[in-house]
Coordinates of C-alpha atoms and ligand atoms in Angstrom, one line a residue:
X271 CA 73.0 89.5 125.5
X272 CA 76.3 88.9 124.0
X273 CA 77.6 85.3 124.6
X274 CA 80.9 83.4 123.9
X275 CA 81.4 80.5 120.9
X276 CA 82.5 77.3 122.3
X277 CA 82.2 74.2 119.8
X278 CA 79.4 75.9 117.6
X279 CA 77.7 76.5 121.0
X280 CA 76.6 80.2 122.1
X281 CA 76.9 80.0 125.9
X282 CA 77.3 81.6 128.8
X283 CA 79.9 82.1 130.9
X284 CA 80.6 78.9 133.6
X285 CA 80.5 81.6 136.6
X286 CA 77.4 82.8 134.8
X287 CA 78.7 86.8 135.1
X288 CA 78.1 89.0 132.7
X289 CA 78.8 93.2 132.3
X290 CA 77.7 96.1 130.5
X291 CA 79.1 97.0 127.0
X292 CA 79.0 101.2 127.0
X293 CA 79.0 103.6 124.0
X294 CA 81.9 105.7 124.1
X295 CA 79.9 108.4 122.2
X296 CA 76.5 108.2 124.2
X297 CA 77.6 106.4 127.1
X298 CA 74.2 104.3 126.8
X299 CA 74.5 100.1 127.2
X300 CA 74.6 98.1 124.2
X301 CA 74.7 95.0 125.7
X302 CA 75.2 92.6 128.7
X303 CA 78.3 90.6 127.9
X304 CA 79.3 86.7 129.0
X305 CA 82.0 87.6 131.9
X306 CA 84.3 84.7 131.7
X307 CA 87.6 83.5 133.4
X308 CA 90.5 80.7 132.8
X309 CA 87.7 77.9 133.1
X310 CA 85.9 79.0 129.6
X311 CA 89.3 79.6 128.4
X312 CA 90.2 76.3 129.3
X313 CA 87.1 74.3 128.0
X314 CA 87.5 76.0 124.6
X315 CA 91.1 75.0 124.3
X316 CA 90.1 71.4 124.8
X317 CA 87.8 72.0 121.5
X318 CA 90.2 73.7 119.8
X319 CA 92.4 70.6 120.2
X320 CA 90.1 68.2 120.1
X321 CA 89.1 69.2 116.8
X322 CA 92.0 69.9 115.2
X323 CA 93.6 66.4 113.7
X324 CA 90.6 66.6 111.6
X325 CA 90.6 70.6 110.3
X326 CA 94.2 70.3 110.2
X327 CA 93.4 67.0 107.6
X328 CA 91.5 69.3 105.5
X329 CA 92.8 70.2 101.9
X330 CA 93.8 73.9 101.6
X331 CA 91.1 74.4 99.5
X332 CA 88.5 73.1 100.9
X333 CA 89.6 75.8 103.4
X334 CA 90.1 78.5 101.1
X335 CA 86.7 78.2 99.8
X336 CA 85.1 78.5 103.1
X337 CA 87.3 81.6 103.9
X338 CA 86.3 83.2 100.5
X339 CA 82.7 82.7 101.7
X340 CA 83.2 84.2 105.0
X341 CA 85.1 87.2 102.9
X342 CA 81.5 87.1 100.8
X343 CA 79.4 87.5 103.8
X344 CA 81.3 90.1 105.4
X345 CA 81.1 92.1 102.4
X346 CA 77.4 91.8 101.7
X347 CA 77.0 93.0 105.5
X348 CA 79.6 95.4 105.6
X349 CA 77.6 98.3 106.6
X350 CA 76.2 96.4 109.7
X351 CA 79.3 95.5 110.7
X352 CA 80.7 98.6 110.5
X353 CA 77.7 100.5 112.7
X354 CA 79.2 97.9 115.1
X355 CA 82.0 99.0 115.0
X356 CA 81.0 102.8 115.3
X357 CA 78.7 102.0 118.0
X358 CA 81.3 100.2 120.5
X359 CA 84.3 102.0 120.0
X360 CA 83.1 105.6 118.4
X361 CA 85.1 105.7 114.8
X362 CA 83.3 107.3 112.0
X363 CA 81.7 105.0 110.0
X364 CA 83.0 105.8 106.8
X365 CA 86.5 104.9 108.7
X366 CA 84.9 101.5 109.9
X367 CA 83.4 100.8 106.6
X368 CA 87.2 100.8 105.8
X369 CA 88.2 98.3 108.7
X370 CA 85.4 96.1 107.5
X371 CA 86.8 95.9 103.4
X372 CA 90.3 95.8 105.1
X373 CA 89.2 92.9 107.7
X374 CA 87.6 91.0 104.4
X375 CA 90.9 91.8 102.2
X376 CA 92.7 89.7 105.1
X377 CA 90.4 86.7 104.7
X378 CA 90.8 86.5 100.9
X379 CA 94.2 87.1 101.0
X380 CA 94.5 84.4 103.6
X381 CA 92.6 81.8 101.5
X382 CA 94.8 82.6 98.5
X383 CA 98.5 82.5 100.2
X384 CA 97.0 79.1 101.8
X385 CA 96.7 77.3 98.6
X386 CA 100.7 77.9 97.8
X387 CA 102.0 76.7 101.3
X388 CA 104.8 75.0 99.1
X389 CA 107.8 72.6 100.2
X390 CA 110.6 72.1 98.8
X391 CA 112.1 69.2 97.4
X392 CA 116.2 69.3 98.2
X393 CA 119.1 68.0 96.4
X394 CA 120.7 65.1 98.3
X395 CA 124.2 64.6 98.7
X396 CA 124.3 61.2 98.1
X397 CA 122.2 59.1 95.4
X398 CA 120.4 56.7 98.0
X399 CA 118.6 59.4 99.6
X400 CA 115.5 61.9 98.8
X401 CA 115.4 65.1 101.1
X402 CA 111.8 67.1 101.4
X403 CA 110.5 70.1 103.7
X404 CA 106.6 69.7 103.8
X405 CA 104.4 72.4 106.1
X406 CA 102.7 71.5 108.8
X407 CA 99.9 74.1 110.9
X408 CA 101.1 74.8 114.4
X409 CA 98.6 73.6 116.4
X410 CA 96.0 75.1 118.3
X411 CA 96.4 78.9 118.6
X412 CA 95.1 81.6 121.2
X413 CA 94.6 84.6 119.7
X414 CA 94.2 88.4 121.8
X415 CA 93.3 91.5 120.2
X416 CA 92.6 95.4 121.6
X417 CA 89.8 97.9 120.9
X418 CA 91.0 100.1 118.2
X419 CA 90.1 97.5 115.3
X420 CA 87.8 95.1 116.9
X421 CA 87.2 92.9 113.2
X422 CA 90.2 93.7 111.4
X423 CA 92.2 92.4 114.0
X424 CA 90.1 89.6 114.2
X425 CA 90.8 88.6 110.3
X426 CA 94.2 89.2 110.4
X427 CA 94.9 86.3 112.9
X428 CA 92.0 83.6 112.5
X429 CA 92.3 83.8 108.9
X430 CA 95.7 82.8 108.5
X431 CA 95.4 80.6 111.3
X432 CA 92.4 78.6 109.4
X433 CA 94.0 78.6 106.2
X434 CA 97.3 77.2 107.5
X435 CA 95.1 74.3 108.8
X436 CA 95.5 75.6 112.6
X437 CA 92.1 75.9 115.4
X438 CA 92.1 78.4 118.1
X439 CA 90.3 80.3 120.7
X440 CA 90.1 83.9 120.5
X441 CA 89.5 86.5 123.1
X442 CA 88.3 90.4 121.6
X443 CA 88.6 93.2 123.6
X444 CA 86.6 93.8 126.4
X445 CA 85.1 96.9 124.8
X446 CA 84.7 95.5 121.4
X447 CA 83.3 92.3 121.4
X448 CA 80.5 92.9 119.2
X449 CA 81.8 92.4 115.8
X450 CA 83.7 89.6 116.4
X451 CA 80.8 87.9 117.3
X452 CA 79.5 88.8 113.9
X453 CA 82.0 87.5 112.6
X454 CA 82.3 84.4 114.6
X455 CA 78.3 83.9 113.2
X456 CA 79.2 85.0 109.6
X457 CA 81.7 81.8 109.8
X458 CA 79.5 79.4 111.0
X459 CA 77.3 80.5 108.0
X460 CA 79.9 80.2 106.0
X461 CA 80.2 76.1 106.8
X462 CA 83.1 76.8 109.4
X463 CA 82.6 73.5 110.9
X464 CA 82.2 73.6 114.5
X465 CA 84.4 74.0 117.5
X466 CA 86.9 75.3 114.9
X467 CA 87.5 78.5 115.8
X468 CA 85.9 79.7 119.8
X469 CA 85.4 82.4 121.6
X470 CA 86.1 83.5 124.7
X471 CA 85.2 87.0 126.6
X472 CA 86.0 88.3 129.9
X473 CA 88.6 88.8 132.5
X474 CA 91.9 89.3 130.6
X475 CA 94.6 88.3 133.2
X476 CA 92.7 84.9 133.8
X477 CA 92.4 84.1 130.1
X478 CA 95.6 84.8 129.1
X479 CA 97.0 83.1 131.7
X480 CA 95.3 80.3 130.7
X481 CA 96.4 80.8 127.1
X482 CA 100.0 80.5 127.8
X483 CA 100.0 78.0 130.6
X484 CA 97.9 75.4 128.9
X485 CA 100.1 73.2 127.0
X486 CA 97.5 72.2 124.6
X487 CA 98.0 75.6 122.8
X488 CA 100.9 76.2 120.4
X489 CA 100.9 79.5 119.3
X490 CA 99.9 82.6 120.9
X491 CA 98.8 85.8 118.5
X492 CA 98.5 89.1 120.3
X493 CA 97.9 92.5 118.9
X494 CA 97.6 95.2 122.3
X495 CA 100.3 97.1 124.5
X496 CA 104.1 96.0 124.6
X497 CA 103.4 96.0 128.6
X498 CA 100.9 92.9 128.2
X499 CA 102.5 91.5 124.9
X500 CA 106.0 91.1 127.5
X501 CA 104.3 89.3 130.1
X502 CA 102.5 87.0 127.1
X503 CA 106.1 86.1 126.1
X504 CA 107.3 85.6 129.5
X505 CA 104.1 83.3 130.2
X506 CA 104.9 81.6 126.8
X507 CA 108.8 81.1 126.9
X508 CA 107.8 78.3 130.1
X509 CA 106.6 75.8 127.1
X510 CA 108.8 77.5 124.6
X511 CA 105.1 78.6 122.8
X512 CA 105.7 80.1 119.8
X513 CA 104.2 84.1 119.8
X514 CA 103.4 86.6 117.7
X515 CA 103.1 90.2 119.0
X516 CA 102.1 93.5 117.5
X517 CA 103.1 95.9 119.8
X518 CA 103.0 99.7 120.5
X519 CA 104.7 102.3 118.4
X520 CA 106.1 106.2 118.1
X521 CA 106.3 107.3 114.9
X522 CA 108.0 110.1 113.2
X523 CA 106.7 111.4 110.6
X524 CA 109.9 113.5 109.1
X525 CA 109.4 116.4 106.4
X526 CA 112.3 117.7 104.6
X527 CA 112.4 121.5 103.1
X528 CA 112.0 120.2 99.8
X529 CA 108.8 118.2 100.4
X530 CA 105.1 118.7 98.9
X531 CA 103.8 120.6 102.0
X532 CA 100.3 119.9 100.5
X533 CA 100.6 116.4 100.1
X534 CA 102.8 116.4 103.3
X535 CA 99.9 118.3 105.7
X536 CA 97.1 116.5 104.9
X537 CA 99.1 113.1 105.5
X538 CA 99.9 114.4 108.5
X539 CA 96.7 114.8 109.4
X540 CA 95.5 111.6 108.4
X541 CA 98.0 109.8 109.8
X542 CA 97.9 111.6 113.3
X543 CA 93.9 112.3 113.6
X544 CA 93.0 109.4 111.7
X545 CA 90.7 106.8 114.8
X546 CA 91.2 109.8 116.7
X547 CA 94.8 109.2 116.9
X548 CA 94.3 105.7 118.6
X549 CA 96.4 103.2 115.9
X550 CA 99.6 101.8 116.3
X551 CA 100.7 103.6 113.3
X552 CA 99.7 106.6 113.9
X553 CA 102.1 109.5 113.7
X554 CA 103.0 110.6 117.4
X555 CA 106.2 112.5 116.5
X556 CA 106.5 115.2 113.6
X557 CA 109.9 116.5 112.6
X558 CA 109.8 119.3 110.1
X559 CA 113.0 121.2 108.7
X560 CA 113.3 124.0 110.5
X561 CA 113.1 126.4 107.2
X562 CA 110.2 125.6 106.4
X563 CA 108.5 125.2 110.0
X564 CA 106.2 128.3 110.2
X565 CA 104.9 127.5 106.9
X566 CA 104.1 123.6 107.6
X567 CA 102.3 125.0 111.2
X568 CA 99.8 127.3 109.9
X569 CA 99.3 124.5 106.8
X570 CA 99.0 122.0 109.1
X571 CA 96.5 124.1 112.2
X572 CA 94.3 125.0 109.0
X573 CA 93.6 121.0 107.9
X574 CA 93.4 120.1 111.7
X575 CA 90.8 123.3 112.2
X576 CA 88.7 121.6 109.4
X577 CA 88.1 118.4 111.5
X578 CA 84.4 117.8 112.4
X579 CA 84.0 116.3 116.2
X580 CA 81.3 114.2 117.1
X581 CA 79.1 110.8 117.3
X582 CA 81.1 108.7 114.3
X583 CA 77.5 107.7 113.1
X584 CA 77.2 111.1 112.1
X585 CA 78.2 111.2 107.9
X586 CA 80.2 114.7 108.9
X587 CA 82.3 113.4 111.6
X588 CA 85.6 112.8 110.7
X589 CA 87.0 112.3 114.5
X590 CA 84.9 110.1 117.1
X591 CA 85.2 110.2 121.0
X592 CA 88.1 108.7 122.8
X593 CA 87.4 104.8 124.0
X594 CA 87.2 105.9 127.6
X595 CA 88.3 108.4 130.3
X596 CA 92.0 106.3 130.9
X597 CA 92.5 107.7 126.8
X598 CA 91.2 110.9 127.7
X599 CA 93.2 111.7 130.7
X600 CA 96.5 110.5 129.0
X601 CA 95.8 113.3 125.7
X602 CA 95.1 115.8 128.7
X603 CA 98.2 114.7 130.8
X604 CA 100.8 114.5 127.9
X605 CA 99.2 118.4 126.5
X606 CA 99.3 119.8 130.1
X607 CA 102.7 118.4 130.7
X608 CA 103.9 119.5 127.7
X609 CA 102.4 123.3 127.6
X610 CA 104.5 123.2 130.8
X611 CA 107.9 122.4 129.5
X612 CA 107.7 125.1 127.1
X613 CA 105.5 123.9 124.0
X614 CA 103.2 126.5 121.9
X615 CA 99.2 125.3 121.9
X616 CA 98.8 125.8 117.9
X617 CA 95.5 124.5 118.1
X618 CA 92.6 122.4 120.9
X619 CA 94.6 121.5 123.8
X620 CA 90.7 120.5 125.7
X621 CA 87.8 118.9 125.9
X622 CA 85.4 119.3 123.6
X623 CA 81.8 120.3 125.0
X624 CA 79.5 117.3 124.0
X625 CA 77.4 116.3 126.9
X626 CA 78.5 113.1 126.5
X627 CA 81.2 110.9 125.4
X628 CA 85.3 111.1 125.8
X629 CA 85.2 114.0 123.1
X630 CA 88.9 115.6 123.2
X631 CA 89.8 118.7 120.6
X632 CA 92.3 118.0 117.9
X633 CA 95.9 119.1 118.9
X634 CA 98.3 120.4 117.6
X635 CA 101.6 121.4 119.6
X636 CA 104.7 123.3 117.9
X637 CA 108.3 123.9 119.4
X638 CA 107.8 120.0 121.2
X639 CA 111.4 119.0 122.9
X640 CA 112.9 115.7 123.9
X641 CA 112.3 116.1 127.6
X642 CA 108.3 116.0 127.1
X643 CA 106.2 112.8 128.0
X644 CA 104.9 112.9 124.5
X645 CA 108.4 112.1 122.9
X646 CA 108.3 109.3 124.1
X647 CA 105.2 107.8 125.6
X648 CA 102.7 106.4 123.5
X649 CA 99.4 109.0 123.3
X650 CA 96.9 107.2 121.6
X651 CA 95.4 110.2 121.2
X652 CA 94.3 113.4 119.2
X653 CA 97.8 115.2 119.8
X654 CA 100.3 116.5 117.7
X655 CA 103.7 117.3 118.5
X656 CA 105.9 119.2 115.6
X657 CA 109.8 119.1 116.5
X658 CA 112.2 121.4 114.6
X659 CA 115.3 119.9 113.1
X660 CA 118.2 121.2 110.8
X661 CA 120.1 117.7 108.9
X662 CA 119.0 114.3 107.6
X663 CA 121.5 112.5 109.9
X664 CA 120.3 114.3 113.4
X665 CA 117.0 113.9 112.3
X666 CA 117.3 110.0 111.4
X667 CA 119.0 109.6 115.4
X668 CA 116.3 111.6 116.7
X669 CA 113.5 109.3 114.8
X670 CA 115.6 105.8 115.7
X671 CA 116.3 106.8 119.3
X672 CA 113.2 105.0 121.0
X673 CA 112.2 101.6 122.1
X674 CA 109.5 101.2 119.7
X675 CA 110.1 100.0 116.1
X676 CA 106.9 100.1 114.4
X677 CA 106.3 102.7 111.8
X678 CA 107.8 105.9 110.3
X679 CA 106.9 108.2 107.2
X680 CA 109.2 110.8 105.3
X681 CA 108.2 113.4 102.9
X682 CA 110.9 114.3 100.4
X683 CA 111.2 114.6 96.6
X684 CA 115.1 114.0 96.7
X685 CA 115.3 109.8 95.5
X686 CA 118.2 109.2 96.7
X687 CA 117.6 111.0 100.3
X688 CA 114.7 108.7 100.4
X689 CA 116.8 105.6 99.9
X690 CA 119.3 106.3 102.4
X691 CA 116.3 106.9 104.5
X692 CA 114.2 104.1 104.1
X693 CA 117.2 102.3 105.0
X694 CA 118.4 104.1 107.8
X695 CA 114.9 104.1 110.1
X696 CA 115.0 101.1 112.4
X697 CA 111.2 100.5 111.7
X698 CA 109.3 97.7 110.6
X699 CA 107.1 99.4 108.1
X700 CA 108.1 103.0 106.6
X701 CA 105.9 105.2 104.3
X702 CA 108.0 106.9 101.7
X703 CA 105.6 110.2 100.2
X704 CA 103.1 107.7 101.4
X705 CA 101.3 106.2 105.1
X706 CA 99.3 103.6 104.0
X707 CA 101.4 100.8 105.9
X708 CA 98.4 98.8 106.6
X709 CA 97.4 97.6 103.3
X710 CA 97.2 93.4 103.4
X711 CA 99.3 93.1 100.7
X712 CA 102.4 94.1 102.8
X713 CA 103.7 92.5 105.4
X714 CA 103.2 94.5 109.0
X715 CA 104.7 94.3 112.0
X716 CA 107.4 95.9 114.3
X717 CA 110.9 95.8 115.6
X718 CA 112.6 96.4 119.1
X719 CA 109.8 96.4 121.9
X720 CA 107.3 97.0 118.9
X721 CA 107.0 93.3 118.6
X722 CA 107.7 90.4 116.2
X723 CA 105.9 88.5 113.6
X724 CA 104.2 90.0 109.9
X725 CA 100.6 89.7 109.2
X726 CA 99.5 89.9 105.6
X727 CA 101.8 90.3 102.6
X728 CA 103.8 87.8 101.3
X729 CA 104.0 84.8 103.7
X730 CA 101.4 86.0 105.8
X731 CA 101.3 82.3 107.2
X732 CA 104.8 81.5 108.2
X733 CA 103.7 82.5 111.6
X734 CA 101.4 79.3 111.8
X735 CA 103.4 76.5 110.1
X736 CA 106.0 74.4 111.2
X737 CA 108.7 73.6 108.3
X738 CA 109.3 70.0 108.3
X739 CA 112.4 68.3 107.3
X740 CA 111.7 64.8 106.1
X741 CA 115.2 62.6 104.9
X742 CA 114.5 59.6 102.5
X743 CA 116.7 56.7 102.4
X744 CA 116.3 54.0 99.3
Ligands
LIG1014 P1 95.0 98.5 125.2 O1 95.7 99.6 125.9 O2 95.0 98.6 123.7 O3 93.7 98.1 125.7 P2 96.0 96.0 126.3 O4 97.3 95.4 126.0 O5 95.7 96.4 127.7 O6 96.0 97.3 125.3 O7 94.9 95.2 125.7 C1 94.9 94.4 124.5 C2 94.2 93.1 124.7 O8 94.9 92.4 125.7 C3 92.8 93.2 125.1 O9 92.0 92.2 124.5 C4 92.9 93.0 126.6 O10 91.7 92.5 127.2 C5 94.0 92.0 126.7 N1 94.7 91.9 128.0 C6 94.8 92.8 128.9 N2 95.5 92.3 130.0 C7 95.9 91.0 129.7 C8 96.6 90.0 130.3 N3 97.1 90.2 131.5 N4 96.7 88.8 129.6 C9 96.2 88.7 128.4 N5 95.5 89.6 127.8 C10 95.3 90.8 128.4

């Protein structure tokens, strides 16, 4: 039975409800979950600020050290953590064995940029004054996150959080909860004292509500779809809360004629196929140059054919099941709908026939147009759409012209092509020859309706401080 963390207490929910956590892959029950509502949402708020004069007192290193614990313990368990992670939400392991070192890369990074939360002393205008900025935490944060990384997530918005001196209450995805509690249990090992950091589990619209209403809670952190994170912000703007959002994205991946198809292809897999295509990031839209389309295809169907389907506990899988039928049925809809409006089925295009689990068959579509759901509706799932296009500049409108901002990727070997590009793509993150966006050490995070607010990179925990301007007079 998995229960929540309220003041260094594992209880149950007040209503005392509880449901069943399924595997995606085997459809078998895990656990029995703690079913709670905007009661246990309230109760850990009231820890969360009752605690925090005290933590937020703390010296930034005294916090630092018990992050660089925590990042300690999650590496010396980092293989039980990550068969959580395989087990709830059906990624191959070696991929969550990658969430887990990226989730701990957070927490170190965290207790690191936490030690140089520097002010500023400024120069006064006059000689009888002294004029400082000194950084204060925010307050009490709620953080949200989805399914897709249930730890990493976690890390990259309690970390920060605790090393800028901030509490909060935290609330996991419904389908995930698992390694959050792990890690929630790795802190507490780690000296975290209690009440914290909380946790919360169970019905979304009740706890979130709570989350923004309540005006003990300062900051609200939310990773999940731009439909929710709107109605967050809406929720929050009543109090003027500050928010951070990571948001859905659509993006391109562009290849010019005078790319490294090689290196190109199997980036493209990657970026499309890799969590089964469920990632913010990944690539939804391919563009290719229309020279050099037929050959990119067939390079491209033969890396996808090489894929290996199944339970992601399995050391050959390289794609997992979908998290659930809703993800299935949207891969189906936007192939269907698109075979319909005139794409080519290069390769999949079904289900694949395990007995069990949300197993859907690689994709890849060619001859995609703008009309098709896939253009511009988010997939989430194991489908690849290749577009055709002829110059840089109607391929840069084509990329731009959505509401999401997140991330885009361009293969070219022409430098200054690549400047003007990098430039040109109204994206928060963009992979040059390269898709690693997520990588701590940078900063990511989306524009438009992809969302606002950086985690990791350099000032990773601006987002949870307040500047402070403090005028001296002698
Ligand atoms: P996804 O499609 O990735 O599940 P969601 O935005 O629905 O995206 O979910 C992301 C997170 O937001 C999950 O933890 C989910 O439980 C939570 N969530 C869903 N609905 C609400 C809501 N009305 N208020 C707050 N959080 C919500």
């Amino acid at each position: 039975m998995y229960k929540m963390y309220i003041n260094g207490e594992w209880v149950d929910s007040i209503s005392g409800e509880t449901y069943d956590l399924i595997n995606p892959a085997t459809e078998e029950l895990i656990s029995q979950v703690a079913y709670g509502d905007d009661r246990d949402a309230k109760k850990a708020i009231q820890v969360a600020h009752d605690v925090f004069p005290e933590w937020s007192q703390t010296t930034a290193k005294y916090r630092a050290d018990i992050l660089m614990k925590i990042y300690q313990l999650m590496m010396d368990k980092k293989e039980e953590l990550a068969k959580i992670i395989t087990e709830e939400m059906g990624k191959p392991f070696k991929e969550a064995l990658g969430e887990v070192q990226n989730g701990a890369e957070h927490v170190a990074w965290s207790a690191e940029e936490g030690k140089r939360t520097y002010g500023q002393m400024i120069p006064s205008p006059t000689s009888d004054k002294r004029l400082l900025t000194i950084k204060q935490p925010v307050g009490p944060v709620a953080a949200i996150t989805p399914w897709n990384f249930p730890l990493s997530m976690v890390t990259r918005k309690l970390s920060p959080a605790l090393a800028a001196g901030c509490t909060a209450v935290f609330k996991p995805a419904s389908q995930t909860p698992g390694s959050a509690i792990r890690f929630f249990e790795l802190a507490e090992e780690a000296g975290l004292p209690k009440g914290v950091i909380n946790l919360v589990m169970g019905k979304a619209s009740k706890i979130g509500n709570e989350f923004v209403s309540n005006p003990l809670i300062r900051k609200i952190t939310f990773t999940g779809s731009t439909e929710i994170g709107k109605k967050l912000m809406v929720g929050a703007a009543e109090q003027v809360k500050r928010v951070s959002m990571e948001l859905g994205g659509h993006a391109p991946f562009i290849v010019f004629d005078d790319a490294d198809l090689d290196a190109a292809t199997t980036a493209a897999t990657a970026s499309k196929f890799r969590n089964n295509g469920q990632t913010c990031v990944c690539t939804n839209r391919i563009y290719v140059q229309s020279s050099i389309q037929e050959k990119f295809v067939s390079m491209l169907k033969e890396k996808v054919e090489k894929l290996v389907i199944g339970n992601g506990l399995d050391p050959e899988t390289t794609i997992g099941p979908l998290i659930d039928e809703g993800g299935f049925n949207k891969a189906q809809e936007h192939v269907d709908d698109a075979l319909a409006k005139g794409a080519t089925l290069v390769t999949g295009g079904q289900r694949h026939d395990n007995k069990t689990g949300f197993f859907y068959k690689p994709t890849v579509l060619s001859h995609a147009t703008d009309d098709m759901l896939i253009t511009t509706e988010e997939t989430f799932g194991p489908v690849a759409p290749i577009y055709t296009f002829e110059t840089e500049e109607e391929v840069i409108k084509k990329a731009n012209d959505t509401n999401y901002g997140l991330a885009a990727y361009f293969f070219t070997k022409d430098l200054n092509r690549s400047i003007r590009m990098y430039e040109a793509l109204d994206y928060g993150m963009v992979g040059c020859n390269d898709i690693a966006v997520g990588t701590v050490q940078g900063p990511f995070g989306g524009v438009k309706e992809s969302g606002m607010g950086r985690e990791g990179g350099p000032g990773s925990l601006t987002d949870f401080m307040e500047t402070k301007f403090v005028s001296i007079g002698m």
